[in-house]
Amino acid sequence: MDLSKLKADLKKDFNSSSSSIDLQNLKVKYLGKKGKITNLSKKLSTFEKKHRPKVGKKINELKLLFNELNDKTSLKIEKKELEIEISKDQVDVSLPVDTSQRGGLHPITRTIEKISSYFLTKGYLIEDGPEIESEYYNFDALNIPQDHPARDMHDTFYLSTGDLLRTHTSPVQIHALEKYEMPLKILCPGKVYRSDSDPTHTPMFHQIEGLVIDKNVNFGNLKKELVDFLNYFFGKDLKVRFRPSYFPFTEPSAEVDIMDQKGWLEIMGCGMVHPNVLKMSGIDYKKYSGFAFGLGIERMAKLDYSISDMRILFENDLKAISGKK
Ligand code: PHE
């Protein structure tokens, strides 16, 4: 029996094994029922008695060697097999990605929020009003009596009840004058309706109304408020022009223009609240005065997002209204 040859074979076998299956086979080959080391142990009794302890010790050493080599080699093999597994498991970055779209706020909503957040810092209260109005709030109380030519200019949608869809946000001024104690500072964003549709007009659009009532409010206060706001909104020092105009509910009245690449652009209406308006809502017009302004949100959004046709804002083309500037 050549123990040293067995030892050398053992080492060689472990060296050349490269998978866990190889290791299993080695276990059978050496320690299985008919394994080489097992056979040796069986043969121990055939040795002369005095040699048995020595041979037994050698066999034990062989078993220990087997275990030691088995541990070392299986560690190495496991590591190698894991590496192969990982390399097969790579992410394929060329696979198509999930293209589902995420929602975003509509440019109109963003513009309302941008304007409202500015006026909130100036102490304005955000006020809401009904979209279905009586003639009184939309016209009479705003100093536009029944036979006034300004009524025709509003292209009003009338309901069969005799009420109407508000043509501007100015009726919210009247609700606020009736509801609150003076002084007053409100901002009212909302939908308005006019029977009109072309590239610059849609039958429904949005306005923001501002109203400030206090003692000693003058046109200078109005001018500063609006110039400051426009500079904030467009993020630069603009050329702003106050052009004399006419609204029945303000006196004096003006339209505000800003200078852009194409020249003067009308951006909003404004003026000092007409004493008749204050009187009709029960406000002491000798004690209080105020200013009001109204601007079209679509026009502001168009300028801010460089949209050419107003109707795009209502056609749900996600690319056009994604809110990217
Ligand atoms: N309501 C006016 C319009 O729709 C705008 C405006 C509001 C003008 C407040 C003056 C004061 O055209």
mmCIF file of C-alpha atoms and ligand atoms in Angstrom:
data_model
loop_
_atom_site.group_PDB
_atom_site.id
_atom_site.type_symbol
_atom_site.label_atom_id
_atom_site.label_comp_id
_atom_site.label_asym_id
_atom_site.label_seq_id
_atom_site.Cartn_x
_atom_site.Cartn_y
_atom_site.Cartn_z
ATOM 1 C CA MET A 1 0.000 0.000 0.000
ATOM 2 C CA ASP A 2 1.550 3.252 -1.175
ATOM 3 C CA LEU A 3 0.231 5.925 1.149
ATOM 4 C CA SER A 4 2.355 8.657 -0.326
ATOM 5 C CA LYS A 5 1.009 7.899 -3.805
ATOM 6 C CA LEU A 6 -2.552 8.123 -2.455
ATOM 7 C CA LYS A 7 -1.678 11.457 -0.877
ATOM 8 C CA ALA A 8 -0.256 12.748 -4.184
ATOM 9 C CA ASP A 9 -3.343 11.518 -6.106
ATOM 10 C CA LEU A 10 -5.598 13.269 -3.630
ATOM 11 C CA LYS A 11 -3.805 16.593 -4.130
ATOM 12 C CA LYS A 12 -3.813 16.192 -7.904
ATOM 13 C CA ASP A 13 -7.532 15.360 -7.971
ATOM 14 C CA PHE A 14 -8.440 18.426 -5.911
ATOM 15 C CA ASN A 15 -6.250 20.621 -8.058
ATOM 16 C CA SER A 16 -7.974 19.538 -11.228
ATOM 17 C CA SER A 17 -11.536 19.768 -9.924
ATOM 18 C CA SER A 18 -13.407 22.855 -11.076
ATOM 19 C CA SER A 19 -17.053 22.430 -10.073
ATOM 20 C CA SER A 20 -19.138 21.345 -7.129
ATOM 21 C CA ILE A 21 -20.014 18.195 -9.077
ATOM 22 C CA ASP A 22 -16.285 17.340 -9.308
ATOM 23 C CA LEU A 23 -16.079 17.724 -5.533
ATOM 24 C CA GLN A 24 -19.013 15.399 -4.974
ATOM 25 C CA ASN A 25 -17.368 12.793 -7.204
ATOM 26 C CA LEU A 26 -14.134 13.096 -5.236
ATOM 27 C CA LYS A 27 -15.982 12.445 -2.027
ATOM 28 C CA VAL A 28 -17.354 9.215 -3.502
ATOM 29 C CA LYS A 29 -13.954 8.291 -4.931
ATOM 30 C CA TYR A 30 -12.138 8.586 -1.582
ATOM 31 C CA LEU A 31 -14.697 8.346 1.207
ATOM 32 C CA GLY A 32 -17.627 6.474 -0.403
ATOM 33 C CA LYS A 33 -18.486 2.876 0.412
ATOM 34 C CA LYS A 34 -15.821 1.614 -1.976
ATOM 35 C CA GLY A 35 -13.717 4.737 -1.671
ATOM 36 C CA LYS A 36 -9.925 4.568 -1.597
ATOM 37 C CA ILE A 37 -9.568 5.813 1.976
ATOM 38 C CA THR A 38 -12.523 3.677 3.130
ATOM 39 C CA ASN A 39 -10.886 0.590 1.597
ATOM 40 C CA LEU A 40 -7.691 1.400 3.445
ATOM 41 C CA SER A 41 -9.528 1.533 6.767
ATOM 42 C CA LYS A 42 -11.117 -1.818 5.968
ATOM 43 C CA LYS A 43 -7.688 -3.279 5.311
ATOM 44 C CA LEU A 44 -6.298 -2.091 8.644
ATOM 45 C CA SER A 45 -7.031 -5.435 10.282
ATOM 46 C CA THR A 46 -4.791 -7.209 7.748
ATOM 47 C CA PHE A 47 -1.756 -5.359 9.071
ATOM 48 C CA GLU A 48 0.455 -6.767 11.708
ATOM 49 C CA LYS A 49 -0.761 -5.647 15.083
ATOM 50 C CA LYS A 50 2.301 -3.562 15.891
ATOM 51 C CA HIS A 51 1.984 -1.565 12.653
ATOM 52 C CA ARG A 52 -1.699 -0.881 13.077
ATOM 53 C CA PRO A 53 -1.466 2.307 15.223
ATOM 54 C CA LYS A 54 0.998 3.860 12.809
ATOM 55 C CA VAL A 55 -1.043 2.945 9.734
ATOM 56 C CA GLY A 56 -4.246 4.090 11.482
ATOM 57 C CA LYS A 57 -2.645 7.420 12.178
ATOM 58 C CA LYS A 58 -1.644 7.781 8.522
ATOM 59 C CA ILE A 59 -5.188 6.988 7.415
ATOM 60 C CA ASN A 60 -6.532 9.624 9.797
ATOM 61 C CA GLU A 61 -4.069 12.122 8.428
ATOM 62 C CA LEU A 62 -5.341 11.302 4.937
ATOM 63 C CA LYS A 63 -8.928 11.944 6.035
ATOM 64 C CA LEU A 64 -7.908 15.251 7.605
ATOM 65 C CA LEU A 65 -6.059 16.179 4.424
ATOM 66 C CA PHE A 66 -9.141 15.316 2.383
ATOM 67 C CA ASN A 67 -11.307 17.611 4.533
ATOM 68 C CA GLU A 68 -8.794 20.412 4.407
ATOM 69 C CA LEU A 69 -8.441 20.242 0.614
ATOM 70 C CA ASN A 70 -12.193 19.882 0.220
ATOM 71 C CA ASP A 71 -12.859 23.032 2.283
ATOM 72 C CA LYS A 72 -10.295 25.102 0.431
ATOM 73 C CA THR A 73 -11.323 23.955 -3.028
ATOM 74 C CA SER A 74 -15.046 24.290 -2.440
ATOM 75 C CA LEU A 75 -14.549 27.905 -1.276
ATOM 76 C CA LYS A 76 -12.633 28.643 -4.458
ATOM 77 C CA ILE A 77 -15.238 26.943 -6.630
ATOM 78 C CA GLU A 78 -18.189 28.642 -4.940
ATOM 79 C CA LYS A 79 -16.564 32.017 -5.502
ATOM 80 C CA LYS A 80 -15.929 31.236 -9.155
ATOM 81 C CA GLU A 81 -19.458 29.932 -9.701
ATOM 82 C CA LEU A 82 -20.919 33.050 -8.059
ATOM 83 C CA GLU A 83 -18.852 35.278 -10.338
ATOM 84 C CA ILE A 84 -20.145 33.408 -13.388
ATOM 85 C CA GLU A 85 -23.702 33.753 -12.076
ATOM 86 C CA ILE A 86 -23.252 37.530 -11.552
ATOM 87 C CA SER A 87 -21.736 38.074 -14.979
ATOM 88 C CA LYS A 88 -24.730 36.331 -16.578
ATOM 89 C CA ASP A 89 -27.114 38.501 -14.567
ATOM 90 C CA GLN A 90 -26.124 41.868 -16.060
ATOM 91 C CA VAL A 91 -28.710 44.605 -16.747
ATOM 92 C CA ASP A 92 -29.293 45.246 -20.419
ATOM 93 C CA VAL A 93 -29.324 49.051 -20.680
ATOM 94 C CA SER A 94 -30.420 48.894 -24.303
ATOM 95 C CA LEU A 95 -33.849 47.460 -23.397
ATOM 96 C CA PRO A 96 -36.788 49.844 -24.039
ATOM 97 C CA VAL A 97 -37.699 52.006 -21.017
ATOM 98 C CA ASP A 98 -41.075 52.586 -19.397
ATOM 99 C CA THR A 99 -42.449 55.495 -21.401
ATOM 100 C CA SER A 100 -45.584 56.132 -19.353
ATOM 101 C CA GLN A 101 -46.043 59.880 -18.902
ATOM 102 C CA ARG A 102 -46.117 61.692 -15.608
ATOM 103 C CA GLY A 103 -48.725 64.336 -14.972
ATOM 104 C CA GLY A 104 -47.979 68.013 -14.613
ATOM 105 C CA LEU A 105 -49.880 71.161 -13.856
ATOM 106 C CA HIS A 106 -51.511 72.987 -16.763
ATOM 107 C CA PRO A 107 -49.847 76.294 -17.743
ATOM 108 C CA ILE A 108 -53.060 78.115 -16.745
ATOM 109 C CA THR A 109 -52.925 76.616 -13.260
ATOM 110 C CA ARG A 110 -49.222 77.408 -12.975
ATOM 111 C CA THR A 111 -49.804 80.973 -14.069
ATOM 112 C CA ILE A 112 -52.644 81.465 -11.566
ATOM 113 C CA GLU A 113 -50.391 80.062 -8.830
ATOM 114 C CA LYS A 114 -47.487 82.265 -9.857
ATOM 115 C CA ILE A 115 -49.634 85.411 -9.765
ATOM 116 C CA SER A 116 -51.543 84.467 -6.604
ATOM 117 C CA SER A 117 -48.413 83.641 -4.625
ATOM 118 C CA TYR A 118 -47.019 87.095 -5.450
ATOM 119 C CA PHE A 119 -50.134 88.987 -4.328
ATOM 120 C CA LEU A 120 -50.424 86.818 -1.195
ATOM 121 C CA THR A 121 -47.076 88.217 -0.079
ATOM 122 C CA LYS A 122 -48.549 91.716 -0.591
ATOM 123 C CA GLY A 123 -51.357 90.958 1.857
ATOM 124 C CA TYR A 124 -54.154 90.178 -0.607
ATOM 125 C CA LEU A 125 -56.871 87.667 0.260
ATOM 126 C CA ILE A 126 -57.730 85.095 -2.429
ATOM 127 C CA GLU A 127 -61.459 85.373 -3.095
ATOM 128 C CA ASP A 128 -63.802 83.150 -5.068
ATOM 129 C CA GLY A 129 -67.115 83.961 -6.737
ATOM 130 C CA PRO A 130 -69.885 82.220 -8.711
ATOM 131 C CA GLU A 131 -69.573 81.662 -12.473
ATOM 132 C CA ILE A 132 -73.341 81.978 -12.915
ATOM 133 C CA GLU A 133 -74.250 85.558 -12.062
ATOM 134 C CA SER A 134 -77.264 87.805 -12.094
ATOM 135 C CA GLU A 135 -77.266 90.857 -14.336
ATOM 136 C CA TYR A 136 -77.009 92.916 -11.175
ATOM 137 C CA TYR A 137 -73.544 91.629 -10.158
ATOM 138 C CA ASN A 138 -72.121 91.314 -13.672
ATOM 139 C CA PHE A 139 -73.399 94.709 -14.893
ATOM 140 C CA ASP A 140 -75.685 96.987 -12.808
ATOM 141 C CA ALA A 141 -73.623 97.048 -9.624
ATOM 142 C CA LEU A 142 -70.553 97.741 -11.767
ATOM 143 C CA ASN A 143 -72.135 100.932 -13.064
ATOM 144 C CA ILE A 144 -73.218 99.313 -16.355
ATOM 145 C CA PRO A 145 -77.005 99.982 -16.472
ATOM 146 C CA GLN A 146 -79.355 98.095 -18.775
ATOM 147 C CA ASP A 147 -79.118 100.478 -21.735
ATOM 148 C CA HIS A 148 -75.352 101.007 -21.440
ATOM 149 C CA PRO A 149 -73.482 100.278 -24.708
ATOM 150 C CA ALA A 150 -70.745 98.435 -22.772
ATOM 151 C CA ARG A 151 -73.171 95.534 -22.269
ATOM 152 C CA ASP A 152 -73.102 94.769 -25.990
ATOM 153 C CA MET A 153 -69.324 94.574 -25.991
ATOM 154 C CA HIS A 154 -69.371 91.688 -23.528
ATOM 155 C CA ASP A 155 -70.868 89.045 -25.908
ATOM 156 C CA THR A 156 -72.739 87.570 -22.990
ATOM 157 C CA PHE A 157 -74.057 84.004 -22.730
ATOM 158 C CA TYR A 158 -77.524 84.331 -21.195
ATOM 159 C CA LEU A 159 -79.280 81.458 -19.430
ATOM 160 C CA SER A 160 -82.992 80.773 -19.800
ATOM 161 C CA THR A 161 -83.405 81.797 -16.143
ATOM 162 C CA GLY A 162 -82.357 85.354 -17.006
ATOM 163 C CA ASP A 163 -79.021 84.832 -15.243
ATOM 164 C CA LEU A 164 -75.799 84.764 -17.224
ATOM 165 C CA LEU A 165 -72.280 83.308 -17.312
ATOM 166 C CA ARG A 166 -70.084 86.027 -15.882
ATOM 167 C CA THR A 167 -68.216 87.881 -18.611
ATOM 168 C CA HIS A 168 -65.454 89.059 -16.271
ATOM 169 C CA THR A 169 -64.238 88.544 -12.695
ATOM 170 C CA SER A 170 -65.289 92.089 -11.703
ATOM 171 C CA PRO A 171 -68.582 90.902 -10.094
ATOM 172 C CA VAL A 172 -66.432 89.318 -7.360
ATOM 173 C CA GLN A 173 -65.523 92.917 -6.414
ATOM 174 C CA ILE A 174 -69.194 93.543 -5.591
ATOM 175 C CA HIS A 175 -69.577 90.352 -3.522
ATOM 176 C CA ALA A 176 -66.481 91.325 -1.554
ATOM 177 C CA LEU A 177 -67.655 94.924 -0.995
ATOM 178 C CA GLU A 178 -70.932 93.533 0.387
ATOM 179 C CA LYS A 179 -69.293 90.844 2.493
ATOM 180 C CA TYR A 180 -66.260 92.456 4.148
ATOM 181 C CA GLU A 181 -65.472 95.446 6.325
ATOM 182 C CA MET A 182 -63.159 98.000 4.759
ATOM 183 C CA PRO A 183 -60.183 98.269 4.247
ATOM 184 C CA LEU A 184 -59.951 95.435 1.754
ATOM 185 C CA LYS A 185 -57.387 93.748 -0.473
ATOM 186 C CA ILE A 186 -58.567 90.822 -2.589
ATOM 187 C CA LEU A 187 -57.430 88.823 -5.571
ATOM 188 C CA CYS A 188 -59.952 86.709 -7.512
ATOM 189 C CA PRO A 189 -58.792 84.204 -10.122
ATOM 190 C CA GLY A 190 -61.493 82.418 -12.090
ATOM 191 C CA LYS A 191 -63.205 81.378 -15.311
ATOM 192 C CA VAL A 192 -65.166 83.852 -17.419
ATOM 193 C CA TYR A 193 -67.260 83.370 -20.565
ATOM 194 C CA ARG A 194 -67.844 85.302 -23.765
ATOM 195 C CA SER A 195 -69.448 84.225 -27.015
ATOM 196 C CA ASP A 196 -66.246 84.544 -28.990
ATOM 197 C CA SER A 197 -63.775 82.160 -30.669
ATOM 198 C CA ASP A 198 -60.741 82.898 -32.874
ATOM 199 C CA PRO A 199 -56.928 82.508 -32.515
ATOM 200 C CA THR A 200 -56.837 85.065 -29.716
ATOM 201 C CA HIS A 201 -60.225 84.372 -28.080
ATOM 202 C CA THR A 202 -61.860 81.276 -26.605
ATOM 203 C CA PRO A 203 -65.466 81.183 -25.303
ATOM 204 C CA MET A 204 -64.157 80.353 -21.824
ATOM 205 C CA PHE A 205 -61.036 81.971 -20.476
ATOM 206 C CA HIS A 206 -59.529 83.011 -17.156
ATOM 207 C CA GLN A 207 -59.070 86.350 -15.476
ATOM 208 C CA ILE A 208 -57.585 87.589 -12.253
ATOM 209 C CA GLU A 209 -59.220 90.531 -10.579
ATOM 210 C CA GLY A 210 -57.561 92.681 -7.958
ATOM 211 C CA LEU A 211 -59.335 95.123 -5.648
ATOM 212 C CA VAL A 212 -57.843 97.387 -2.999
ATOM 213 C CA ILE A 213 -60.019 99.684 -0.886
ATOM 214 C CA ASP A 214 -58.619 101.900 1.865
ATOM 215 C CA LYS A 215 -58.407 105.497 2.979
ATOM 216 C CA ASN A 216 -56.376 107.714 0.635
ATOM 217 C CA VAL A 217 -55.652 105.179 -2.092
ATOM 218 C CA ASN A 218 -54.547 106.983 -5.251
ATOM 219 C CA PHE A 219 -53.542 106.298 -8.828
ATOM 220 C CA GLY A 220 -49.853 106.385 -7.869
ATOM 221 C CA ASN A 221 -50.440 103.398 -5.542
ATOM 222 C CA LEU A 222 -52.114 101.525 -8.400
ATOM 223 C CA LYS A 223 -49.287 102.271 -10.788
ATOM 224 C CA LYS A 224 -46.580 101.113 -8.396
ATOM 225 C CA GLU A 225 -48.473 97.939 -7.498
ATOM 226 C CA LEU A 226 -48.871 96.905 -11.133
ATOM 227 C CA VAL A 227 -45.373 97.861 -12.332
ATOM 228 C CA ASP A 228 -43.834 95.908 -9.409
ATOM 229 C CA PHE A 229 -46.017 92.925 -10.238
ATOM 230 C CA LEU A 230 -45.210 92.925 -13.966
ATOM 231 C CA ASN A 231 -41.471 93.139 -13.273
ATOM 232 C CA TYR A 232 -41.807 90.189 -10.895
ATOM 233 C CA PHE A 233 -43.864 88.150 -13.348
ATOM 234 C CA PHE A 234 -41.575 88.595 -16.343
ATOM 235 C CA GLY A 235 -38.431 88.578 -14.224
ATOM 236 C CA LYS A 236 -36.972 91.782 -15.626
ATOM 237 C CA ASP A 237 -37.394 95.553 -15.659
ATOM 238 C CA LEU A 238 -40.060 96.066 -18.290
ATOM 239 C CA LYS A 239 -41.144 99.140 -20.170
ATOM 240 C CA VAL A 240 -44.698 99.661 -18.902
ATOM 241 C CA ARG A 241 -47.245 102.150 -20.251
ATOM 242 C CA PHE A 242 -50.548 103.256 -18.688
ATOM 243 C CA ARG A 243 -52.808 104.229 -21.587
ATOM 244 C CA PRO A 244 -56.035 106.158 -20.813
ATOM 245 C CA SER A 245 -59.072 103.952 -21.399
ATOM 246 C CA TYR A 246 -62.663 103.509 -20.343
ATOM 247 C CA PHE A 247 -64.411 101.064 -18.033
ATOM 248 C CA PRO A 248 -67.777 102.038 -16.507
ATOM 249 C CA PHE A 249 -66.697 100.801 -13.057
ATOM 250 C CA THR A 250 -63.427 102.728 -12.819
ATOM 251 C CA GLU A 251 -62.621 106.427 -13.162
ATOM 252 C CA PRO A 252 -60.029 107.266 -14.284
ATOM 253 C CA SER A 253 -59.402 104.050 -16.221
ATOM 254 C CA ALA A 254 -56.322 102.794 -17.999
ATOM 255 C CA GLU A 255 -55.054 99.911 -20.003
ATOM 256 C CA VAL A 256 -51.583 98.665 -19.163
ATOM 257 C CA ASP A 257 -49.220 97.852 -22.028
ATOM 258 C CA ILE A 258 -45.795 96.270 -21.859
ATOM 259 C CA MET A 259 -43.060 96.559 -24.468
ATOM 260 C CA ASP A 260 -41.905 93.299 -26.024
ATOM 261 C CA GLN A 261 -39.997 92.490 -29.247
ATOM 262 C CA LYS A 262 -43.049 93.245 -31.366
ATOM 263 C CA GLY A 263 -43.915 96.547 -29.718
ATOM 264 C CA TRP A 264 -46.547 97.579 -27.180
ATOM 265 C CA LEU A 265 -48.722 94.741 -25.928
ATOM 266 C CA GLU A 266 -51.944 95.279 -23.988
ATOM 267 C CA ILE A 267 -51.828 93.251 -20.804
ATOM 268 C CA MET A 268 -54.579 94.419 -18.420
ATOM 269 C CA GLY A 269 -57.273 96.908 -17.517
ATOM 270 C CA CYS A 270 -57.312 98.979 -14.363
ATOM 271 C CA GLY A 271 -58.496 102.153 -12.732
ATOM 272 C CA MET A 272 -59.725 103.886 -9.602
ATOM 273 C CA VAL A 273 -62.984 102.318 -8.395
ATOM 274 C CA HIS A 274 -65.886 104.499 -9.558
ATOM 275 C CA PRO A 275 -67.688 106.210 -6.619
ATOM 276 C CA ASN A 276 -71.006 104.878 -7.994
ATOM 277 C CA VAL A 277 -69.766 101.314 -7.471
ATOM 278 C CA LEU A 278 -68.838 102.022 -3.851
ATOM 279 C CA LYS A 279 -72.127 103.854 -3.279
ATOM 280 C CA MET A 280 -74.253 101.002 -4.686
ATOM 281 C CA SER A 281 -72.552 98.509 -2.372
ATOM 282 C CA GLY A 282 -73.035 100.735 0.658
ATOM 283 C CA ILE A 283 -69.437 101.902 1.093
ATOM 284 C CA ASP A 284 -68.798 105.479 2.252
ATOM 285 C CA TYR A 285 -67.078 106.765 -0.901
ATOM 286 C CA LYS A 286 -66.088 109.994 0.832
ATOM 287 C CA LYS A 287 -64.072 108.008 3.364
ATOM 288 C CA TYR A 288 -62.794 105.207 1.148
ATOM 289 C CA SER A 289 -61.298 105.015 -2.295
ATOM 290 C CA GLY A 290 -59.626 102.209 -4.132
ATOM 291 C CA PHE A 291 -58.269 100.718 -7.279
ATOM 292 C CA ALA A 292 -59.081 97.626 -9.302
ATOM 293 C CA PHE A 293 -57.346 95.705 -12.030
ATOM 294 C CA GLY A 294 -58.206 92.761 -14.247
ATOM 295 C CA LEU A 295 -55.920 90.671 -16.382
ATOM 296 C CA GLY A 296 -56.309 87.728 -18.725
ATOM 297 C CA ILE A 297 -54.448 84.621 -17.538
ATOM 298 C CA GLU A 298 -54.238 83.042 -21.002
ATOM 299 C CA ARG A 299 -52.348 86.026 -22.352
ATOM 300 C CA MET A 300 -49.914 85.916 -19.422
ATOM 301 C CA ALA A 301 -49.438 82.144 -19.866
ATOM 302 C CA LYS A 302 -48.957 82.589 -23.615
ATOM 303 C CA LEU A 303 -46.182 85.102 -23.014
ATOM 304 C CA ASP A 304 -44.580 83.126 -20.208
ATOM 305 C CA TYR A 305 -44.601 79.815 -22.132
ATOM 306 C CA SER A 306 -44.214 81.267 -25.665
ATOM 307 C CA ILE A 307 -47.468 79.748 -26.943
ATOM 308 C CA SER A 308 -48.649 81.253 -30.232
ATOM 309 C CA ASP A 309 -52.303 80.230 -30.449
ATOM 310 C CA MET A 310 -54.523 80.610 -27.395
ATOM 311 C CA ARG A 311 -56.652 77.597 -28.416
ATOM 312 C CA ILE A 312 -53.640 75.272 -27.847
ATOM 313 C CA LEU A 313 -54.191 75.800 -24.123
ATOM 314 C CA PHE A 314 -57.519 73.965 -24.335
ATOM 315 C CA GLU A 315 -56.760 71.181 -26.811
ATOM 316 C CA ASN A 316 -55.056 68.738 -24.426
ATOM 317 C CA ASP A 317 -51.964 68.207 -26.559
ATOM 318 C CA LEU A 318 -49.701 67.050 -23.740
ATOM 319 C CA LYS A 319 -46.545 68.210 -25.487
ATOM 320 C CA ALA A 320 -47.895 71.706 -26.012
ATOM 321 C CA ILE A 321 -49.139 72.118 -22.458
ATOM 322 C CA SER A 322 -46.432 70.162 -20.637
ATOM 323 C CA GLY A 323 -45.500 73.322 -18.793
ATOM 324 C CA LYS A 324 -41.956 73.453 -20.131
ATOM 325 C CA LYS A 325 -40.693 76.873 -21.006
HETATM 326 N N1 PHE B 1 -63.323 93.654 -16.133
HETATM 327 C C1 PHE B 1 -62.517 94.294 -17.145
HETATM 328 C C2 PHE B 1 -62.523 93.405 -18.394
HETATM 329 O O1 PHE B 1 -62.943 92.279 -18.337
HETATM 330 C C3 PHE B 1 -61.088 94.452 -16.681
HETATM 331 C C4 PHE B 1 -60.953 95.435 -15.549
HETATM 332 C C5 PHE B 1 -61.000 94.996 -14.242
HETATM 333 C C6 PHE B 1 -60.800 96.779 -15.799
HETATM 334 C C7 PHE B 1 -60.853 95.887 -13.199
HETATM 335 C C8 PHE B 1 -60.654 97.685 -14.780
HETATM 336 C C9 PHE B 1 -60.695 97.216 -13.498
HETATM 337 O O2 PHE B 1 -62.120 93.834 -19.453
#
